[in-house]
XYZ file of C-alpha atoms in Angstrom:
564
model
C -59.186 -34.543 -58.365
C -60.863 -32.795 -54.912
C -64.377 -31.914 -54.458
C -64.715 -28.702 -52.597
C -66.948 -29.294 -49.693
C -67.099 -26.525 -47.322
C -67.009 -28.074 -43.651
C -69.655 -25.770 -42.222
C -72.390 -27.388 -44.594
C -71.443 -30.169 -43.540
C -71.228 -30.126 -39.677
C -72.535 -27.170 -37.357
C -71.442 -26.579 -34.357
C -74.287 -25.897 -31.286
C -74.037 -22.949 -29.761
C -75.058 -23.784 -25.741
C -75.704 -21.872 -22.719
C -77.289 -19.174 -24.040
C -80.602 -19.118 -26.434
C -80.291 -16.654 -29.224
C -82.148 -13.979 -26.331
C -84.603 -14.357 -23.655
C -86.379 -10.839 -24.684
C -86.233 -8.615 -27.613
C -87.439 -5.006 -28.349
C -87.538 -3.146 -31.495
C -86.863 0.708 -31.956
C -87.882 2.948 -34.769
C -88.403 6.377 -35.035
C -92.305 7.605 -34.120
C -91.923 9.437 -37.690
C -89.547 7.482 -39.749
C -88.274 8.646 -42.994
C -86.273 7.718 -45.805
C -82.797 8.025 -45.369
C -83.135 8.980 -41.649
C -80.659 6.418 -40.739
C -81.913 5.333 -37.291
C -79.648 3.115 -35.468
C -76.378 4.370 -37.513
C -74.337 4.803 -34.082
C -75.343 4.925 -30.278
C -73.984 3.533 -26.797
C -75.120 2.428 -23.540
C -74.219 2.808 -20.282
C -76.181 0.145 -17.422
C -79.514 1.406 -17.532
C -79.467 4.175 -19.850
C -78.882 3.789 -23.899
C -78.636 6.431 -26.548
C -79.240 5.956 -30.336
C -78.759 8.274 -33.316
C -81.035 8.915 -36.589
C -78.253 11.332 -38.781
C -80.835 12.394 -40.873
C -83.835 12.599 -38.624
C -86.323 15.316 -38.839
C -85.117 17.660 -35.978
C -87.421 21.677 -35.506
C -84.354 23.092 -37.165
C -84.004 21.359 -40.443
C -85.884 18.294 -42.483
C -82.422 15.860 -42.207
C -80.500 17.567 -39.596
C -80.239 14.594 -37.112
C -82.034 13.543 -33.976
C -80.850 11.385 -30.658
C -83.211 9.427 -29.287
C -82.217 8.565 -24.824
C -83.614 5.277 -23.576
C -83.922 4.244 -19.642
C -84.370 0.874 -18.947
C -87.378 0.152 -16.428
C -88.448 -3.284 -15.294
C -91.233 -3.367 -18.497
C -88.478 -2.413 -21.253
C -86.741 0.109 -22.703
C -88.391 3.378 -22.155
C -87.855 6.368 -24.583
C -87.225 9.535 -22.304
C -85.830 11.956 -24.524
C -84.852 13.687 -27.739
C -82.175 15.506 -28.847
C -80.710 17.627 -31.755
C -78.123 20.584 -32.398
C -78.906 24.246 -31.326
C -78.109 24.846 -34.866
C -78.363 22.367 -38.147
C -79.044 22.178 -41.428
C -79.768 18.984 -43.884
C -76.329 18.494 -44.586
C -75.444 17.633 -40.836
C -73.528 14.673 -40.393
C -75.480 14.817 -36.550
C -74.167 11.042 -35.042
C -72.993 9.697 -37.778
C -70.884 6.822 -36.509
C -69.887 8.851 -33.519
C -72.179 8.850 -30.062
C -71.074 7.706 -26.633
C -72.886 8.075 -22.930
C -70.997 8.201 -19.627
C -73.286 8.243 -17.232
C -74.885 11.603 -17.226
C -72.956 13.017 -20.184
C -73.817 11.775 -23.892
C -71.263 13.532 -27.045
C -72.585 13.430 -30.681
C -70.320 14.119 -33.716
C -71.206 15.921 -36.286
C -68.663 16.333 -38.589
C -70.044 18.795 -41.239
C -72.256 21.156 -39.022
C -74.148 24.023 -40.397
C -72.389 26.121 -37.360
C -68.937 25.022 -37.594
C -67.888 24.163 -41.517
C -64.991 21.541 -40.121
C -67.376 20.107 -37.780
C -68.390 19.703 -34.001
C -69.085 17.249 -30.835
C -71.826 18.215 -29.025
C -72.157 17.237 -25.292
C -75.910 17.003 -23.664
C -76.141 17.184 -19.894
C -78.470 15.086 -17.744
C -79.912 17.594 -15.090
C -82.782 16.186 -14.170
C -84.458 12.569 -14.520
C -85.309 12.754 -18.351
C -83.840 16.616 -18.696
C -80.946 16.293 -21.284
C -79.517 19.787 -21.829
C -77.052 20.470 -24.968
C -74.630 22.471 -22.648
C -71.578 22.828 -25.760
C -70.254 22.137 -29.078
C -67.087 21.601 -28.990
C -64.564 22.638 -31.408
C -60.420 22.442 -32.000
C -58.808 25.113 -30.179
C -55.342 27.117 -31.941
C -55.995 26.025 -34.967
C -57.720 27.727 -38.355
C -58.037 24.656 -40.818
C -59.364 21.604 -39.993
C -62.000 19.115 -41.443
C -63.997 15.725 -40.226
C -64.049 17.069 -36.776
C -67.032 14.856 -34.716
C -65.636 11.839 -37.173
C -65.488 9.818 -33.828
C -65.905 10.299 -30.333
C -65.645 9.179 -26.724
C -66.190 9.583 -23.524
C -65.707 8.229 -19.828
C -66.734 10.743 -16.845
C -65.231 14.197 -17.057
C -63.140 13.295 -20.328
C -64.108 13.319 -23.981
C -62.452 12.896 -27.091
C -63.008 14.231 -30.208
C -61.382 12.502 -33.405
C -60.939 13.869 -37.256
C -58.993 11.593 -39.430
C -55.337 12.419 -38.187
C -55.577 13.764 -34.484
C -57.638 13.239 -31.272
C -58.501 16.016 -29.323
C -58.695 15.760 -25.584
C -61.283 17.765 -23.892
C -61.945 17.899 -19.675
C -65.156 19.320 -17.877
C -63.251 21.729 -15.748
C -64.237 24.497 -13.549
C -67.866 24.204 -15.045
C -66.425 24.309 -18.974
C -65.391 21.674 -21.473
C -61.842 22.378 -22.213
C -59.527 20.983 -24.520
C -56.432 19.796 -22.674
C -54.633 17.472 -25.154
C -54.122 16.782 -29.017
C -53.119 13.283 -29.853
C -50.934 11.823 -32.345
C -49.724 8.816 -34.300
C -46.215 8.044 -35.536
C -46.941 8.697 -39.212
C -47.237 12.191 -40.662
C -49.519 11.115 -43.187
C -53.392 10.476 -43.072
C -53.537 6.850 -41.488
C -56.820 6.775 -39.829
C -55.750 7.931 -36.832
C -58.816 8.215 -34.417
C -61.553 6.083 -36.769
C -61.628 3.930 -33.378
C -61.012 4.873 -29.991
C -62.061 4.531 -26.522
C -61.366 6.117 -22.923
C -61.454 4.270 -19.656
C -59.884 5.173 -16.045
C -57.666 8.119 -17.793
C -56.671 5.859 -20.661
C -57.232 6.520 -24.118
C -56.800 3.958 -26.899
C -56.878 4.920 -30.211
C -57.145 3.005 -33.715
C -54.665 4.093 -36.302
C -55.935 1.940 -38.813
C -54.190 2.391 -42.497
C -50.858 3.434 -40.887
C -48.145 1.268 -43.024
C -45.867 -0.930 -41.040
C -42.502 -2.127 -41.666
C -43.569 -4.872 -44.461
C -46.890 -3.874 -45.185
C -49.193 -1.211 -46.085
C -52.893 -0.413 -44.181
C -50.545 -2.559 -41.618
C -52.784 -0.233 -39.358
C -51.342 -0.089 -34.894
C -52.778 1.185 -31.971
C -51.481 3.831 -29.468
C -52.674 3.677 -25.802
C -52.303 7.205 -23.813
C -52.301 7.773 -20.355
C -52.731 10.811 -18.020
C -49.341 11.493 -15.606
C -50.624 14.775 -13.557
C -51.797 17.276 -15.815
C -50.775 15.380 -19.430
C -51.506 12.568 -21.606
C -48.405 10.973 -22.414
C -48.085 7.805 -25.255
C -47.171 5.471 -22.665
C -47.321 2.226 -25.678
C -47.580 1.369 -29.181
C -49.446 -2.181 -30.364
C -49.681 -3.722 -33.288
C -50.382 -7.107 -34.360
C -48.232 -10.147 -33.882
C -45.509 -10.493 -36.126
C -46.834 -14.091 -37.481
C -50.067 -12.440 -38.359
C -49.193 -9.078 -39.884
C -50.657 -8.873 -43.124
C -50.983 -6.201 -45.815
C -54.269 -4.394 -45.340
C -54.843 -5.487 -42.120
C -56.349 -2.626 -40.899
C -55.711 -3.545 -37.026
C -57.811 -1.371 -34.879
C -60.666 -0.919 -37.010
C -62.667 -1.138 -34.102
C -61.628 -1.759 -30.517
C -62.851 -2.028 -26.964
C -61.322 -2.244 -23.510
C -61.598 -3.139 -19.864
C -59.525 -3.286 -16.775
C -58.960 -6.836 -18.228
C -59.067 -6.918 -22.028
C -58.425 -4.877 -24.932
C -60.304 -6.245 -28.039
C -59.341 -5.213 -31.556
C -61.312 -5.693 -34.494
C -59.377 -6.322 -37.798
C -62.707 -7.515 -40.042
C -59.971 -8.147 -43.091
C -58.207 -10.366 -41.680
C -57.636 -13.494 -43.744
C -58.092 -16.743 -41.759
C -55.727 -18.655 -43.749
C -57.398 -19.016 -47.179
C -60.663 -17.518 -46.355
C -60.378 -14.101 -47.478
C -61.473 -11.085 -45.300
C -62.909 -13.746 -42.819
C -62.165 -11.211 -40.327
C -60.718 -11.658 -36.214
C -60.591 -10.212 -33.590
C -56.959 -9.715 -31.677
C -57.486 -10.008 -27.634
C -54.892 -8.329 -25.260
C -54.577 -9.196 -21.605
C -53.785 -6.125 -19.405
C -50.407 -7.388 -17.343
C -49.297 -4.766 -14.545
C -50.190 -1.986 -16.938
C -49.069 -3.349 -20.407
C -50.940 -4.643 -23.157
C -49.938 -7.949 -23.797
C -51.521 -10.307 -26.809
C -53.003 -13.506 -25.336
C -54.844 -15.154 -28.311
C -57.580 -14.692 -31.873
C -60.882 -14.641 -31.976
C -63.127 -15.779 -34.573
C -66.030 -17.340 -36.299
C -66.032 -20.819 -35.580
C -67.389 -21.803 -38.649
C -65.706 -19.119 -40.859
C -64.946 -20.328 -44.591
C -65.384 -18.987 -48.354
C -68.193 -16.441 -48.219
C -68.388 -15.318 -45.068
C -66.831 -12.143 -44.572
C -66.017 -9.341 -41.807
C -65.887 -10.675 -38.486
C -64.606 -8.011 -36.239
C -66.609 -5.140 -37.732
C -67.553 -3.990 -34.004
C -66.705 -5.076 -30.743
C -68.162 -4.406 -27.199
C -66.838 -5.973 -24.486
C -68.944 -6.692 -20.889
C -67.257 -8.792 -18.208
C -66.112 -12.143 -19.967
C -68.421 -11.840 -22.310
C -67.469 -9.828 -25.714
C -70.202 -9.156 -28.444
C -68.737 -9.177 -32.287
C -70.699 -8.376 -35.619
C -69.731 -9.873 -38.821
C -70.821 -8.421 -42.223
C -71.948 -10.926 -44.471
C -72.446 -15.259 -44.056
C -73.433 -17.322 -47.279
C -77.034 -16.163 -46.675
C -75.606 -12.330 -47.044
C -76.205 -11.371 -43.768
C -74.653 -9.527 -40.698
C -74.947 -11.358 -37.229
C -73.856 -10.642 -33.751
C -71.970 -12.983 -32.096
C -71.701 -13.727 -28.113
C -68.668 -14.935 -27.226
C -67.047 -16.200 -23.507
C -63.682 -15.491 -23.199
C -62.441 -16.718 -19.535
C -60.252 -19.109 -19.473
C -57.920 -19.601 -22.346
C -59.567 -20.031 -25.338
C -63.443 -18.915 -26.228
C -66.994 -20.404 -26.550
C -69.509 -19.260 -28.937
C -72.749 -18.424 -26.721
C -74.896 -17.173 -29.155
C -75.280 -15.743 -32.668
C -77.701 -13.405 -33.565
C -79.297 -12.186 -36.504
C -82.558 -10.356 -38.042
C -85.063 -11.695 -40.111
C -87.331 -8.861 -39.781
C -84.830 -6.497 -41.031
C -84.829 -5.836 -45.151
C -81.360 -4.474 -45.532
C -79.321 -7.033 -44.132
C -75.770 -6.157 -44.273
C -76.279 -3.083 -42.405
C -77.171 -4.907 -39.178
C -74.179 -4.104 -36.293
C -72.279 -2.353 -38.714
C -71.914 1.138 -36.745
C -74.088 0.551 -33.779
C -72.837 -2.014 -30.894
C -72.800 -2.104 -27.483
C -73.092 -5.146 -24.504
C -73.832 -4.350 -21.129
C -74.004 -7.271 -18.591
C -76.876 -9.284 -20.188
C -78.153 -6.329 -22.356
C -76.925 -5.548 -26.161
C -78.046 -2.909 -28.171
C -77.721 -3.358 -31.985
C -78.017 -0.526 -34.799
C -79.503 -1.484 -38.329
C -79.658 2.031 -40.074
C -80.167 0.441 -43.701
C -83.563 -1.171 -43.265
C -86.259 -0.340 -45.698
C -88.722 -0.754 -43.585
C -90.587 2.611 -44.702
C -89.439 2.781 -48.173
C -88.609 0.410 -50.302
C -87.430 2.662 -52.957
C -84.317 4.165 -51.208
C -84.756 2.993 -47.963
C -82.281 3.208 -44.593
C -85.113 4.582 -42.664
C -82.912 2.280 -39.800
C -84.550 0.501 -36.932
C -82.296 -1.002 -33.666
C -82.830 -3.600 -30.996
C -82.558 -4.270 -27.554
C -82.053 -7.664 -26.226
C -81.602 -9.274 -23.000
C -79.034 -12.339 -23.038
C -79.837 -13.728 -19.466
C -78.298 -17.331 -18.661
C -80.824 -19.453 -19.228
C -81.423 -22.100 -15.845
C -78.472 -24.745 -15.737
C -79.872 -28.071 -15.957
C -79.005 -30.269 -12.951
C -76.749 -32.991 -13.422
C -77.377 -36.478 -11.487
C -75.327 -36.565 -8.625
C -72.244 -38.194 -10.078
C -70.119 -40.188 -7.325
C -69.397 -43.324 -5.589
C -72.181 -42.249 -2.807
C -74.699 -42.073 -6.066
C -73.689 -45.204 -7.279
C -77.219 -46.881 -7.324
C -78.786 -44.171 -9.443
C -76.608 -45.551 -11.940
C -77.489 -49.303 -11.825
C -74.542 -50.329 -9.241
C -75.246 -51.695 -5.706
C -72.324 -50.872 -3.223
C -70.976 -54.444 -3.091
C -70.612 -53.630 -7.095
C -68.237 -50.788 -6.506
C -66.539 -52.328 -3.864
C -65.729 -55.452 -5.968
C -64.992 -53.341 -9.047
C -62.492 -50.957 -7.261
C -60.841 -54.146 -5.695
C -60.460 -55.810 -9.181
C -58.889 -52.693 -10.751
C -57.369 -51.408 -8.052
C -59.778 -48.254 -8.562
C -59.914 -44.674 -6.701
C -62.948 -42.216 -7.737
C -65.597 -43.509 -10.243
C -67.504 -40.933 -12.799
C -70.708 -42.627 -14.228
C -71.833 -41.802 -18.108
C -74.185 -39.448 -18.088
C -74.142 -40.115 -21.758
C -75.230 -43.292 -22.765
C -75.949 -45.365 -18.980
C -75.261 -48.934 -19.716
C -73.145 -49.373 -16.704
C -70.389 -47.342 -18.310
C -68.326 -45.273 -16.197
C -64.788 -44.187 -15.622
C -62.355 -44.866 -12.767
C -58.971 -43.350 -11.740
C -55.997 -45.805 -10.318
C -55.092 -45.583 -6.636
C -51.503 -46.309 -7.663
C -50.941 -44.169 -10.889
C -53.546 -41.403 -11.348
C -54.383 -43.100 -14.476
C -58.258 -42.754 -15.859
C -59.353 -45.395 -17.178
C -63.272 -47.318 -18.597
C -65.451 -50.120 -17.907
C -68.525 -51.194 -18.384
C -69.925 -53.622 -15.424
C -66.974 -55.074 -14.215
C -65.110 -55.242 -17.700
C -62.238 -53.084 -18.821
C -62.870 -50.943 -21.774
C -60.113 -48.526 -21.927
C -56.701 -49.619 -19.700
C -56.623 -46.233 -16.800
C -52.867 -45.513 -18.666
C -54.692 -42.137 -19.671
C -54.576 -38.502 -18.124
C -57.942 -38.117 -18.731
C -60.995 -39.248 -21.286
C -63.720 -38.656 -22.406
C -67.123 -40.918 -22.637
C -68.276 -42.334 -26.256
C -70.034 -40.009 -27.924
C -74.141 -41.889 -28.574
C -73.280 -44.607 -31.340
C -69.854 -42.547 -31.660
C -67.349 -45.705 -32.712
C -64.117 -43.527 -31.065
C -63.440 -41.238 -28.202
C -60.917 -38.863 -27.481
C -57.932 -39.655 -24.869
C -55.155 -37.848 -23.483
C -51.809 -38.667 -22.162
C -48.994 -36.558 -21.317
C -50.485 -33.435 -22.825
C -51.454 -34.598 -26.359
C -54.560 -36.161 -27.722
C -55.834 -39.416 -29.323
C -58.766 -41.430 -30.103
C -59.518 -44.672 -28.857
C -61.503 -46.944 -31.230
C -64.283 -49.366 -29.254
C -65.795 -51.820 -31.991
C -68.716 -53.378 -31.052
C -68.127 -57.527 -30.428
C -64.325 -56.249 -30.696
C -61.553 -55.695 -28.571
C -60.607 -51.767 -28.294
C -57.267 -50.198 -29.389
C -55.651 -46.721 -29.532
C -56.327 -46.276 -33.182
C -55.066 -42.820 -33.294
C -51.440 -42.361 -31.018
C -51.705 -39.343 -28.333
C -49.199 -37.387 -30.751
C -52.030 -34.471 -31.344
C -52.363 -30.912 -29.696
C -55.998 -30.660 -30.814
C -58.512 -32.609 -32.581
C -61.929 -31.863 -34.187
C -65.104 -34.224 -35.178
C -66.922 -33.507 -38.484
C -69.597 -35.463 -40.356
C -70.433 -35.931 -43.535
C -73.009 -37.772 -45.645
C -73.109 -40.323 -42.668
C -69.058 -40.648 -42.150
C -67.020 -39.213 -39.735
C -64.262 -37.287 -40.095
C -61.797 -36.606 -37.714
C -59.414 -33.711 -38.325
C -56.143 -33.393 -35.617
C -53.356 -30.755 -35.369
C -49.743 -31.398 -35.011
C -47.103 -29.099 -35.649
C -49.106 -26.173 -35.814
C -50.884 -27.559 -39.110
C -53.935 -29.562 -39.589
C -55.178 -32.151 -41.345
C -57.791 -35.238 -41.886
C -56.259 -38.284 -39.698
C -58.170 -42.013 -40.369
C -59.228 -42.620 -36.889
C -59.738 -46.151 -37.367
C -55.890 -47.191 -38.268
C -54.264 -43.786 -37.657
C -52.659 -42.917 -40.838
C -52.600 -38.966 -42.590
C -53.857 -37.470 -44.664
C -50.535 -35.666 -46.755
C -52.493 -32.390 -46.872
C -52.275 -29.597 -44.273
C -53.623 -25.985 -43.691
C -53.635 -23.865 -40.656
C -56.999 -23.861 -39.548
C -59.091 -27.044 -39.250
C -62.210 -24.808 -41.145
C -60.172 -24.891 -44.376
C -60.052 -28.521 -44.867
C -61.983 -29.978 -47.495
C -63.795 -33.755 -48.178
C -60.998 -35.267 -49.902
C -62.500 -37.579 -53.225
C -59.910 -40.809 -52.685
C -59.339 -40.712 -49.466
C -60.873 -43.121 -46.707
C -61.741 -41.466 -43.169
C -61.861 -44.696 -41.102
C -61.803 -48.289 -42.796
């Protein structure tokens, strides 16, 4: 018999460095209306931000579609402009999950148009400080019969493109026009989704094929990166997930994002072992030109009802923003994740509890820029509660918040910590001792001290040995923690300190990662070997028989002791 505890109830991990945001603003429409859909799609670009209302009241037509362009100004987000087709009617699709800006160009999609039956992109010019002109609609060129046209877009500079659901069209502003130069193409003949992601940077254009089948699976889904070589855009690679986490309906590349440095790739069905449609998001390391994968992204504390992580990504720097559609609560959050180095670190997660939709929040609409992300939530009732999505969207500014100061940590510091110099000279003689790191932690004349003759760490209290230095490195007892975590030669243990008792390795450095949970008082300590995890007793070492992949999907075990 098991009893299903779900580890997240039980144990939460802090997310540090950042607060949730330093500053937040709220948009909404200055007449808002039901169904207007504010917030559905948008984009930013450093100081200037665009976002969409599909069904906004424009001078041509009740639900034909409005843009609203902000400029950010030392107060706030300032709305500058307005814009709408030359021609629409209410059955416009006018930004409907497809609106970029590129410095002083913006494109809107609008994929059934009142003008043009298979639909349009429309490109707005900045020619003055708030005067955004609509300067073309574009449309494909040698061709009769097409449909979904506007369904996405992009845009980076003098390049757009223009996505229905099986092509990308290139377009260039050349010689004072917009002109198509390119049409794009997948692998598979059939509709797979090609374009319903895509992005352009430095004459590169990545595009989401996301229900193309692969070799095992269907809605496998790949992406295709093309590059410009003199006057054409040539496929130059094809990506698709790692073979050990293919999966049928996948849908890799449901939304992506890139950099110089990174290529992100949303896949928001992803199952994270047995967590259904947890979601994760695939990051790629750009090596001399090639896309290479370099490691998953995820919801920390991802489990049984919370779904979608990957929905959108935007990525900034070493910083990447992520929404996810639903937790237990049923709703969406926004998650701020660092990514140097080579794992990740959950900054921040965000969500709105002013917002009455919920699962609407970051579902089109995402973009980070440095310490500014703009999020979309075109559902919210705000207006109506009857059928609602009037749509409102935020700005927020994630600046670092101060770093705290930590004492000065050395043998020069040595009587901030409780030790006169004859103390450290006498201690370093007894052990044979090299540098000393007080704890910061708990005080009590703890500290840690490397061996002049091996390298070894090891810890003391006073002049007593706690831990033998036979260790790479080690960590300092957690406050009233009865274990801490050592390493040697490259894997991981835990050393048990008993009060009034002599200390032991209680857990053998045989571990590639470990993981400290609580519950109902009792600690549990959960350590991967093998590429599997599972609960270890850290007081006398021994297993727990069953294993899973990921430490989020073990579960408090009914009969089975975590330490004594």
């Amino acid at each position: 018999m098991r009893s299903y505890f779900i580890l997240f109830s039980l144990f939460l991990l802090p997310f540090v460095a950042w607060s949730q945001f330093d500053k937040r603003q709220v948009l909404q429409e200055a007449f808002p209306g039901r169904q207007h859909y504010f917030g559905t799609s948008g984009d930013m670009d450093e100081n200037r931000a665009v976002v969409t209302a599909t069904h906004g009241r424009n001078p041509w037509a009740w639900s034909g579609g409005l843009a609203y362009v902000y400029q950010k100004k030392e107060s706030g987000w300032e709305l500058r402009n307005i814009l709408h087709p030359e021609v629409s009617s209410d059955a416009d699709r006018f930004g409907q999950n497809a609106c970029a800006i590129s410095g002083n160009w913006i494109i809107v999609g609008d994929w059934m148009n009142a003008q043009f039956e298979g639909g349009t992109a429309h490109i707005f010019q900045l020619s003055a400080d708030t005067a955004w002109e609509h300067i073309s609609s574009l449309v494909p060129e040698g061709t009769e019969s097409y449909d979904h046209f506007g369904n996405r877009v992009a845009i980076d500079g003098n390049v757009a493109a223009v996505s229905t659901y099986k092509a990308v069209y290139v377009f260039e502003f050349t010689r004072g026009q917009w002109r198509q130069t390119a049409v794009l193409q997948g692998d598979q003949k059939k509709e797979s989704g090609f374009g319903m992601s895509m992005a352009i940077r430095n004459n590169q254009i990545i595009v989401g094929s996301t229900w193309e089948d692969g070799e095992e699976f269907e809605n496998l889904g790949a992406l295709y990166v093309f590059k410009k070589e003199g006057k054409d855009w040539k496929k130059s690679q094809k990506i698709m997930a790692p073979k050990d986490k293919q999966e049928a309906g996948l849908n890799f590349g449901h939304s992506l994002d890139f950099d110089k440095k990174f290529l992100a790739v949303g896949c928001p069905t992803k199952d994270m072992g047995q967590a259904g449609s947890a979601g994760a998001v695939f990051l790629f390391r750009n090596k001399s030109g090639t896309w290479v994968y370099d490691r998953l992204l995820y919801n920390e504390n991802f489990g049984y009802g919370i779904y979608g992580f990957g929905q959108q990504v935007s990525l900034s720097g070493d910083r990447i923003a992520v929404s996810e559609n639903q937790d237990r609560d049923y709703q969406s959050s926004v998650f701020i994740l660092d990514i140097r180095g080579k794992g990740f670190k959950t900054l921040a997660k965000i969500q709105e509890t002013e917002g009455t939709a919920g699962i609407d929040y970051a579902d089109g609409l995402l973009a980070l820029s440095g310490t500014d992300l703009l999020v979309g939530d075109p559902g919210d009732e705000f207006c109506d509660d009857f059928s609602g999505s009037c749509g409102k969207a935020y700005f927020y500014n994630l600046s670092e918040r101060p770093k705290t100061e930590m004492p000065k940590n050395s043998i020069e510091y040595a009587a901030n910590w409780g030790f006169s110099e004859s103390d450290i000279q006498a201690i370093r003689q007894k052990y044979k001792g090299d540098s000393i790191l007080f704890d910061h932690i708990n005080g009590d004349l703890v500290f840690k001290m490397s061996s002049r003759e091996s390298g070894k760490w090891g810890m003391y209290q006073g002049d007593q040995e706690i831990i033998p230095a036979e260790y790479d490195s080690l960590a300092f007892f957690g406050w009233n923690h009865p274990f801490t975590i050592v390493k040697q030669n490259g894997k991981l243990g835990a050393y048990r300190s008993d009060f009034g008792e002599e200390g032991q390795l209680s857990v053998p450095c045989r571990y590639d990662d470990l993981h400290i949970y609580t519950h109902e008082g009792q600690i549990w300590l959960a350590a991967k070997r093998d590429g599997k995890w599972r609960w270890v007793n850290w007081y006398y070492g021994n297993e727990a028989s069953i294993e899973f992949d990921f430490h989020q999907e073990l579960y408090i075990l009914e009969n089975w002791n975590p330490a004594w």
